[in-house]
Amino acid sequence: MDFSNKVYADNAATTKMSKTAIAAMLPYLDTCYGNPSSLYELGQAAKEALEAARADMASCIGADPAEIFFTSCGSESDNQAIRSAAHIGALKGKKHIISTAFEHHAVLHTLKKLEKEEGFEVTLLDVHSNGIVAAEEVKAAIRPDTCLVTVMFANNEIGTVQPVKEIGAVCREAGVTFHTDAVQAVGHIPVNVKEQNIDMLSLSAHKFHGPKGIGALYCRRGVRLLPFIDGGAQERGRRAGTENVAEIVAMAAALKEACANMAGNTAKLVALRDKIISALTKIPHSRLNGDRVHRLPGTINMCFEGIEGEGLLLHLDDRGICASSGSACTSGSLDPSHVLLAIGLPHEVAHGSLRISLCEYNTEEDAERIIEAVPEVVAYLRNMSPVWKELERGEKKHLL
């Protein structure tokens, strides 16, 4: 199948593997395929590659190699971090957790299960209309029985970047463990776990041109981490199962490349992003979701009143443009995005959302195609929409 003429603008869902990552991966699928737990030379060669990758990952986020644990994905990392902190807190009589209303479902569903099945109390903070949580509100919510604060680094739908350093400082002062889901941030914006007061951090390779099915969890030295999978001594007893050496090596190569080129990639992406935002916000009754400045370099989320996001995506796909109406994990749902509802949008408006997420592989031509196609598709869908006609006749009040 030939997709070479497609404009791929859904990089927040997944990214194309870089040639660097593919090249790094191949030897560990072919010639150096040993089990890293084995004592013979072939296994030890794989072990050396594994530990070199761990060191590379650590250096990219300001951690020590011993603080990096490999997992299968960001969702697993979130689960292990949250459940570990919660269960350790419960042993001390602390069963209160603070998070936000617009976290990824890997966080929200885990918290809901802890609440329902294990008696934890969860406080979900508001993120306000700009999609940012205030560190002062985190501080005000901390109680003597708070065992964990988990706030995402950057939102996966609207791209807003949170004041992680300030939130971490509040948690450090209060003696509360701070976890951040940094799946959308790592490889795209500067992350330094020591400088930003982070105790635990989740990341996933396929968001920065690494392979799918591999991720990592940073856990600060001195913070207890409970095993998530039992059955072996791998990952220093924190996660049983033979390590996926090929994908781990590819992930480290992709992250090193992303961090080395971050400044140049950011400049390019911000220019493309702002060009698209400038054009699409000229569409009547449209809205850019999330803070205009404090956002990821390549993420745009907009709502267009009077249309359904699903129709918008299908018509854009017919024009060769791949985009999203929300997170990839919930794209099959017809419910409006919980993220857009959390920032105060009404259901009618939240249904008409579009997420465009760019990467360094996108071009000026891609941006021009998006700028041309989206207004035309919005106009076409509004022309067929009975809701839009009611709005235009004044039978309903415009919300945007």
Short mmCIF file of C-alpha atoms in Angstrom, two decimals:
data_model
loop_
_atom_site.label_atom_id
_atom_site.label_comp_id
_atom_site.label_asym_id
_atom_site.label_seq_id
_atom_site.Cartn_x
_atom_site.Cartn_y
_atom_site.Cartn_z
CA MET A 1 0.00 0.00 0.00
CA ASP A 2 1.29 3.45 -0.90
CA PHE A 3 0.70 6.19 1.67
CA SER A 4 3.43 8.47 0.38
CA ASN A 5 0.96 11.20 -0.64
CA LYS A 6 -0.71 11.32 2.76
CA VAL A 7 -0.26 14.21 5.15
CA TYR A 8 0.31 12.47 8.45
CA ALA A 9 -0.75 14.86 11.22
CA ASP A 10 -1.53 12.45 14.05
CA ASN A 11 1.89 12.17 15.68
CA ALA A 12 0.43 12.46 19.18
CA ALA A 13 -1.19 9.08 18.50
CA THR A 14 1.96 7.45 17.15
CA THR A 15 5.02 8.36 15.12
CA LYS A 16 6.88 6.80 12.23
CA MET A 17 9.99 4.97 13.37
CA SER A 18 13.14 6.86 12.52
CA LYS A 19 15.78 5.27 10.31
CA THR A 20 18.18 5.61 13.24
CA ALA A 21 15.90 3.56 15.49
CA ILE A 22 15.34 0.88 12.85
CA ALA A 23 19.08 0.54 12.20
CA ALA A 24 19.79 0.26 15.92
CA MET A 25 17.13 -2.40 16.35
CA LEU A 26 17.97 -4.80 13.52
CA PRO A 27 21.14 -6.46 14.91
CA TYR A 28 19.24 -7.53 18.03
CA LEU A 29 16.60 -9.25 15.91
CA ASP A 30 19.15 -11.07 13.78
CA THR A 31 22.71 -11.63 15.03
CA CYS A 32 22.74 -10.54 18.69
CA TYR A 33 19.50 -12.23 19.74
CA GLY A 34 20.64 -13.78 23.04
CA ASN A 35 18.69 -13.64 26.28
CA PRO A 36 20.33 -10.92 28.42
CA SER A 37 19.92 -13.10 31.52
CA SER A 38 22.15 -15.81 30.03
CA LEU A 39 25.80 -16.21 31.06
CA TYR A 40 27.27 -17.12 27.69
CA GLU A 41 28.79 -14.55 25.36
CA LEU A 42 25.74 -14.11 23.11
CA GLY A 43 23.54 -13.37 26.10
CA GLN A 44 26.07 -11.05 27.70
CA ALA A 45 26.38 -9.06 24.48
CA ALA A 46 22.62 -8.48 24.64
CA LYS A 47 22.98 -7.54 28.33
CA GLU A 48 25.63 -4.95 27.49
CA ALA A 49 23.36 -3.42 24.85
CA LEU A 50 20.50 -3.36 27.33
CA GLU A 51 22.52 -1.51 29.95
CA ALA A 52 23.98 0.90 27.40
CA ALA A 53 20.44 1.75 26.33
CA ARG A 54 19.44 2.26 29.97
CA ALA A 55 22.33 4.69 30.42
CA ASP A 56 21.39 6.57 27.23
CA MET A 57 17.76 6.86 28.31
CA ALA A 58 18.80 8.12 31.72
CA SER A 59 21.13 10.77 30.29
CA CYS A 60 18.34 12.15 28.10
CA ILE A 61 16.12 12.97 31.10
CA GLY A 62 18.78 13.78 33.72
CA ALA A 63 18.43 10.51 35.62
CA ASP A 64 20.82 7.82 36.83
CA PRO A 65 20.79 4.50 34.91
CA ALA A 66 19.69 2.58 38.02
CA GLU A 67 16.54 4.75 38.12
CA ILE A 68 15.28 3.55 34.71
CA PHE A 69 12.99 0.51 34.47
CA PHE A 70 11.80 -0.82 31.12
CA THR A 71 8.11 -1.55 30.56
CA SER A 72 5.87 -2.38 27.61
CA CYS A 73 4.33 1.10 27.22
CA GLY A 74 3.38 4.36 28.89
CA SER A 75 0.14 2.90 30.22
CA GLU A 76 2.00 0.13 32.04
CA SER A 77 4.43 2.67 33.46
CA ASP A 78 1.52 4.79 34.71
CA ASN A 79 -0.12 1.78 36.31
CA GLN A 80 3.03 0.61 38.07
CA ALA A 81 3.91 4.06 39.38
CA ILE A 82 0.43 4.86 40.66
CA ARG A 83 -0.33 1.47 42.19
CA SER A 84 3.10 1.28 43.80
CA ALA A 85 2.83 4.72 45.43
CA ALA A 86 -0.76 4.03 46.48
CA HIS A 87 -0.03 0.67 48.11
CA ILE A 88 3.04 1.98 49.91
CA GLY A 89 1.00 4.94 51.10
CA ALA A 90 -1.76 2.65 52.36
CA LEU A 91 0.75 0.83 54.56
CA LYS A 92 1.31 4.17 56.30
CA GLY A 93 -2.42 4.92 56.59
CA LYS A 94 -2.34 7.38 53.67
CA LYS A 95 -5.03 6.73 51.06
CA HIS A 96 -5.59 10.12 49.40
CA ILE A 97 -4.40 10.81 45.84
CA ILE A 98 -4.43 14.08 43.89
CA SER A 99 -4.67 14.24 40.09
CA THR A 100 -6.43 16.28 37.42
CA ALA A 101 -9.65 15.88 35.49
CA PHE A 102 -7.92 15.69 32.10
CA GLU A 103 -5.34 12.97 32.63
CA HIS A 104 -4.88 10.10 30.19
CA HIS A 105 -7.24 7.21 30.88
CA ALA A 106 -4.26 5.06 31.93
CA VAL A 107 -4.15 7.33 34.97
CA LEU A 108 -7.85 8.05 35.45
CA HIS A 109 -9.00 4.44 35.13
CA THR A 110 -6.29 3.27 37.52
CA LEU A 111 -7.35 5.87 40.07
CA LYS A 112 -11.00 4.96 39.67
CA LYS A 113 -10.20 1.31 40.32
CA LEU A 114 -8.19 2.17 43.45
CA GLU A 115 -11.13 4.27 44.60
CA LYS A 116 -13.78 1.65 43.91
CA GLU A 117 -11.95 -1.51 44.96
CA GLU A 118 -9.45 -0.41 47.59
CA GLY A 119 -11.05 2.56 49.32
CA PHE A 120 -8.72 5.32 48.17
CA GLU A 121 -10.02 8.87 47.97
CA VAL A 122 -9.12 10.76 44.79
CA THR A 123 -9.21 14.53 44.32
CA LEU A 124 -9.34 15.60 40.65
CA LEU A 125 -8.26 19.21 40.26
CA ASP A 126 -9.74 21.56 37.67
CA VAL A 127 -7.50 22.59 34.79
CA HIS A 128 -9.42 25.76 33.89
CA SER A 129 -10.20 27.01 30.41
CA ASN A 130 -6.53 27.28 29.42
CA GLY A 131 -5.89 23.60 30.16
CA ILE A 132 -3.32 24.22 32.90
CA VAL A 133 -3.42 23.20 36.55
CA ALA A 134 -2.05 25.65 39.11
CA ALA A 135 0.68 24.52 41.50
CA GLU A 136 -1.02 26.56 44.24
CA GLU A 137 -4.15 24.45 43.86
CA VAL A 138 -2.10 21.28 44.19
CA LYS A 139 -0.60 22.67 47.39
CA ALA A 140 -4.05 23.54 48.75
CA ALA A 141 -5.34 20.02 48.03
CA ILE A 142 -2.53 18.17 49.84
CA ARG A 143 -3.64 16.63 53.14
CA PRO A 144 -1.81 14.72 55.89
CA ASP A 145 -3.07 11.47 54.33
CA THR A 146 -2.02 12.32 50.73
CA CYS A 147 0.29 9.63 49.38
CA LEU A 148 0.58 10.64 45.72
CA VAL A 149 0.18 13.52 43.30
CA THR A 150 0.02 12.49 39.63
CA VAL A 151 -0.18 15.27 37.04
CA MET A 152 0.66 14.82 33.37
CA PHE A 153 3.59 16.77 31.90
CA ALA A 154 1.78 17.67 28.67
CA ASN A 155 -1.78 16.86 27.68
CA ASN A 156 -2.21 14.30 24.92
CA GLU A 157 -5.22 16.00 23.32
CA ILE A 158 -4.77 19.76 23.62
CA GLY A 159 -1.00 19.80 24.12
CA THR A 160 -0.85 22.14 27.10
CA VAL A 161 2.34 21.91 29.19
CA GLN A 162 1.93 21.88 32.96
CA PRO A 163 4.10 23.68 35.56
CA VAL A 164 5.74 20.39 36.52
CA LYS A 165 8.75 21.90 38.29
CA GLU A 166 6.54 24.01 40.54
CA ILE A 167 4.16 21.13 41.27
CA GLY A 168 7.12 18.90 42.06
CA ALA A 169 8.52 21.49 44.46
CA VAL A 170 5.19 21.65 46.28
CA CYS A 171 5.14 17.86 46.61
CA ARG A 172 8.77 17.67 47.71
CA GLU A 173 8.12 20.24 50.44
CA ALA A 174 5.09 18.26 51.65
CA GLY A 175 6.86 14.90 51.48
CA VAL A 176 4.39 13.55 48.92
CA THR A 177 5.45 11.36 45.98
CA PHE A 178 5.05 13.13 42.62
CA HIS A 179 4.46 11.16 39.41
CA THR A 180 4.07 12.65 35.96
CA ASP A 181 2.83 11.01 32.77
CA ALA A 182 5.37 12.48 30.35
CA VAL A 183 4.46 10.32 27.36
CA GLN A 184 3.74 13.37 25.18
CA ALA A 185 6.62 15.46 26.54
CA VAL A 186 9.75 13.32 26.47
CA GLY A 187 11.67 13.80 23.24
CA HIS A 188 9.72 16.95 22.37
CA ILE A 189 10.44 19.45 25.14
CA PRO A 190 13.28 19.58 27.71
CA VAL A 191 12.79 17.13 30.58
CA ASN A 192 15.14 16.89 33.55
CA VAL A 193 13.79 14.82 36.41
CA LYS A 194 16.22 16.20 38.98
CA GLU A 195 15.74 19.87 38.12
CA GLN A 196 11.97 19.47 37.83
CA ASN A 197 11.50 17.70 41.18
CA ILE A 198 10.02 14.53 39.66
CA ASP A 199 9.87 11.31 41.69
CA MET A 200 8.41 9.04 38.99
CA LEU A 201 7.94 9.58 35.26
CA SER A 202 6.32 7.52 32.49
CA LEU A 203 7.36 7.55 28.83
CA SER A 204 6.66 5.60 25.64
CA ALA A 205 8.95 5.07 22.65
CA HIS A 206 6.42 5.31 19.84
CA LYS A 207 5.73 8.97 20.64
CA PHE A 208 9.28 10.01 19.61
CA HIS A 209 9.96 7.80 16.56
CA GLY A 210 10.75 4.62 18.45
CA PRO A 211 8.89 1.31 18.15
CA LYS A 212 5.47 0.52 19.59
CA GLY A 213 5.25 -1.82 22.56
CA ILE A 214 8.12 -0.47 24.63
CA GLY A 215 8.31 2.21 27.32
CA ALA A 216 10.08 3.11 30.51
CA LEU A 217 9.46 4.25 34.05
CA TYR A 218 11.82 6.55 35.92
CA CYS A 219 11.76 6.07 39.69
CA ARG A 220 13.95 8.33 41.79
CA ARG A 221 16.49 6.60 43.99
CA GLY A 222 15.00 6.34 47.49
CA VAL A 223 11.40 6.10 46.23
CA ARG A 224 10.09 2.56 46.67
CA LEU A 225 8.79 0.81 43.55
CA LEU A 226 6.78 -2.38 43.93
CA PRO A 227 6.91 -5.15 41.29
CA PHE A 228 4.17 -4.99 38.69
CA ILE A 229 4.75 -8.40 37.07
CA ASP A 230 6.01 -11.35 39.12
CA GLY A 231 7.94 -14.35 37.86
CA GLY A 232 11.57 -13.37 37.46
CA ALA A 233 14.39 -11.11 38.62
CA GLN A 234 14.54 -8.92 35.52
CA GLU A 235 14.66 -5.13 35.97
CA ARG A 236 16.12 -5.63 39.43
CA GLY A 237 13.06 -7.55 40.52
CA ARG A 238 10.59 -4.81 39.57
CA ARG A 239 9.28 -6.34 36.32
CA ALA A 240 9.53 -10.03 35.45
CA GLY A 241 9.90 -11.17 31.84
CA THR A 242 12.72 -11.38 29.33
CA GLU A 243 13.64 -7.86 28.27
CA ASN A 244 12.76 -6.78 24.74
CA VAL A 245 16.34 -5.86 23.87
CA ALA A 246 15.75 -4.94 20.23
CA GLU A 247 13.00 -2.46 21.04
CA ILE A 248 14.81 -1.09 24.09
CA VAL A 249 17.90 -0.35 21.99
CA ALA A 250 15.72 1.26 19.31
CA MET A 251 13.91 3.37 21.91
CA ALA A 252 17.19 4.68 23.32
CA ALA A 253 18.49 5.49 19.83
CA ALA A 254 15.28 7.34 18.96
CA LEU A 255 15.33 9.35 22.17
CA LYS A 256 19.00 10.31 21.80
CA GLU A 257 18.28 11.51 18.27
CA ALA A 258 15.17 13.43 19.35
CA CYS A 259 16.99 15.18 22.20
CA ALA A 260 20.03 16.01 20.06
CA ASN A 261 17.81 17.66 17.43
CA MET A 262 15.22 19.15 19.80
CA ALA A 263 16.11 22.82 19.34
CA GLY A 264 15.95 22.70 15.55
CA ASN A 265 12.83 20.53 15.51
CA THR A 266 11.08 22.86 17.94
CA ALA A 267 11.78 25.94 15.86
CA LYS A 268 10.44 24.26 12.73
CA LEU A 269 7.35 22.85 14.43
CA VAL A 270 6.39 26.07 16.22
CA ALA A 271 6.50 27.91 12.89
CA LEU A 272 4.28 25.31 11.18
CA ARG A 273 1.96 25.06 14.18
CA ASP A 274 1.46 28.81 14.46
CA LYS A 275 0.89 29.16 10.73
CA ILE A 276 -1.90 26.58 10.87
CA ILE A 277 -3.42 28.09 14.03
CA SER A 278 -3.42 31.55 12.45
CA ALA A 279 -5.28 30.25 9.41
CA LEU A 280 -7.80 27.97 11.12
CA THR A 281 -8.80 30.44 13.82
CA LYS A 282 -10.10 32.67 11.01
CA ILE A 283 -12.91 30.15 10.45
CA PRO A 284 -16.04 31.69 12.01
CA HIS A 285 -17.15 30.18 15.31
CA SER A 286 -13.96 28.22 15.85
CA ARG A 287 -11.79 27.95 18.93
CA LEU A 288 -8.21 26.96 19.73
CA ASN A 289 -8.28 24.72 22.80
CA GLY A 290 -5.66 25.19 25.49
CA ASP A 291 -3.15 27.89 26.29
CA ARG A 292 -1.75 29.65 23.24
CA VAL A 293 1.83 29.75 24.53
CA HIS A 294 2.32 26.90 27.02
CA ARG A 295 1.80 24.05 24.59
CA LEU A 296 3.77 21.36 22.80
CA PRO A 297 5.57 22.55 19.66
CA GLY A 298 3.51 20.47 17.25
CA THR A 299 0.05 20.06 18.81
CA ILE A 300 -3.08 21.95 17.74
CA ASN A 301 -6.58 21.22 19.02
CA MET A 302 -9.55 23.15 17.68
CA CYS A 303 -13.33 23.05 17.84
CA PHE A 304 -15.67 24.10 15.06
CA GLU A 305 -19.23 24.75 16.09
CA GLY A 306 -22.07 23.02 14.28
CA ILE A 307 -20.25 19.91 13.04
CA GLU A 308 -19.25 16.45 14.28
CA GLY A 309 -15.58 15.59 14.61
CA GLU A 310 -16.08 12.16 13.07
CA GLY A 311 -17.38 13.62 9.79
CA LEU A 312 -14.52 16.11 9.74
CA LEU A 313 -11.93 13.35 10.10
CA LEU A 314 -13.48 11.16 7.39
CA HIS A 315 -13.61 14.00 4.88
CA LEU A 316 -10.04 15.03 5.68
CA ASP A 317 -8.98 11.43 5.18
CA ASP A 318 -10.61 11.52 1.72
CA ARG A 319 -8.31 14.46 1.02
CA GLY A 320 -5.27 12.53 2.20
CA ILE A 321 -4.94 14.13 5.63
CA CYS A 322 -4.60 11.93 8.73
CA ALA A 323 -5.71 13.71 11.90
CA SER A 324 -7.64 12.93 15.08
CA SER A 325 -10.53 14.19 17.16
CA GLY A 326 -8.90 13.25 20.45
CA SER A 327 -6.58 10.66 21.94
CA ALA A 328 -5.96 7.50 19.93
CA CYS A 329 -7.00 5.36 22.90
CA THR A 330 -10.59 6.65 22.73
CA SER A 331 -10.96 7.44 19.04
CA GLY A 332 -13.62 4.73 18.66
CA SER A 333 -15.88 6.44 21.22
CA LEU A 334 -18.76 8.69 20.21
CA ASP A 335 -18.67 10.49 23.56
CA PRO A 336 -17.15 13.97 23.64
CA SER A 337 -13.58 14.22 24.90
CA HIS A 338 -13.25 14.26 28.69
CA VAL A 339 -10.33 16.66 28.19
CA LEU A 340 -12.48 19.23 26.37
CA LEU A 341 -15.25 18.86 28.93
CA ALA A 342 -12.66 19.37 31.69
CA ILE A 343 -11.65 22.75 30.26
CA GLY A 344 -15.28 23.84 30.27
CA LEU A 345 -16.50 23.24 26.72
CA PRO A 346 -20.17 22.25 26.35
CA HIS A 347 -20.95 18.85 24.82
CA GLU A 348 -22.23 20.38 21.57
CA VAL A 349 -18.93 22.13 20.93
CA ALA A 350 -16.66 19.36 22.21
CA HIS A 351 -18.15 17.00 19.62
CA GLY A 352 -16.69 19.11 16.81
CA SER A 353 -13.02 18.85 17.72
CA LEU A 354 -9.93 18.33 15.58
CA ARG A 355 -6.43 17.47 16.79
CA ILE A 356 -3.54 18.11 14.44
CA SER A 357 -0.19 16.89 15.78
CA LEU A 358 2.91 17.51 13.71
CA CYS A 359 6.46 16.17 13.82
CA GLU A 360 9.75 17.20 12.22
CA TYR A 361 8.93 15.11 9.14
CA ASN A 362 6.03 17.43 8.27
CA THR A 363 6.63 20.10 5.65
CA GLU A 364 5.42 23.52 4.57
CA GLU A 365 3.45 21.75 1.85
CA ASP A 366 1.72 19.64 4.49
CA ALA A 367 0.74 22.77 6.38
CA GLU A 368 -0.63 24.37 3.21
CA ARG A 369 -2.72 21.29 2.45
CA ILE A 370 -4.19 21.37 5.96
CA ILE A 371 -4.88 25.10 5.73
CA GLU A 372 -6.67 24.60 2.41
CA ALA A 373 -8.65 21.49 3.33
CA VAL A 374 -9.97 22.18 6.83
CA PRO A 375 -11.98 25.37 6.05
CA GLU A 376 -13.47 23.72 2.96
CA VAL A 377 -14.52 20.61 4.87
CA VAL A 378 -15.92 22.65 7.76
CA ALA A 379 -17.98 24.74 5.31
CA TYR A 380 -19.20 21.60 3.51
CA LEU A 381 -20.28 19.90 6.74
CA ARG A 382 -21.95 23.03 8.08
CA ASN A 383 -23.91 23.34 4.87
CA MET A 384 -25.42 19.90 5.58
CA SER A 385 -25.83 20.37 9.34
CA PRO A 386 -29.33 21.09 10.69
CA VAL A 387 -27.70 22.32 13.91
CA TRP A 388 -25.64 24.88 12.00
CA LYS A 389 -28.72 26.05 10.09
CA GLU A 390 -30.55 26.60 13.38
CA LEU A 391 -27.59 28.61 14.63
CA GLU A 392 -27.48 30.70 11.47
CA ARG A 393 -31.23 31.38 11.65
CA GLY A 394 -30.82 32.50 15.24
CA GLU A 395 -32.95 29.68 16.61
CA LYS A 396 -30.01 28.65 18.79
CA LYS A 397 -27.32 30.80 20.38
CA HIS A 398 -23.75 30.45 19.13
CA LEU A 399 -21.44 29.09 21.81
CA LEU A 400 -18.19 30.04 20.04
#
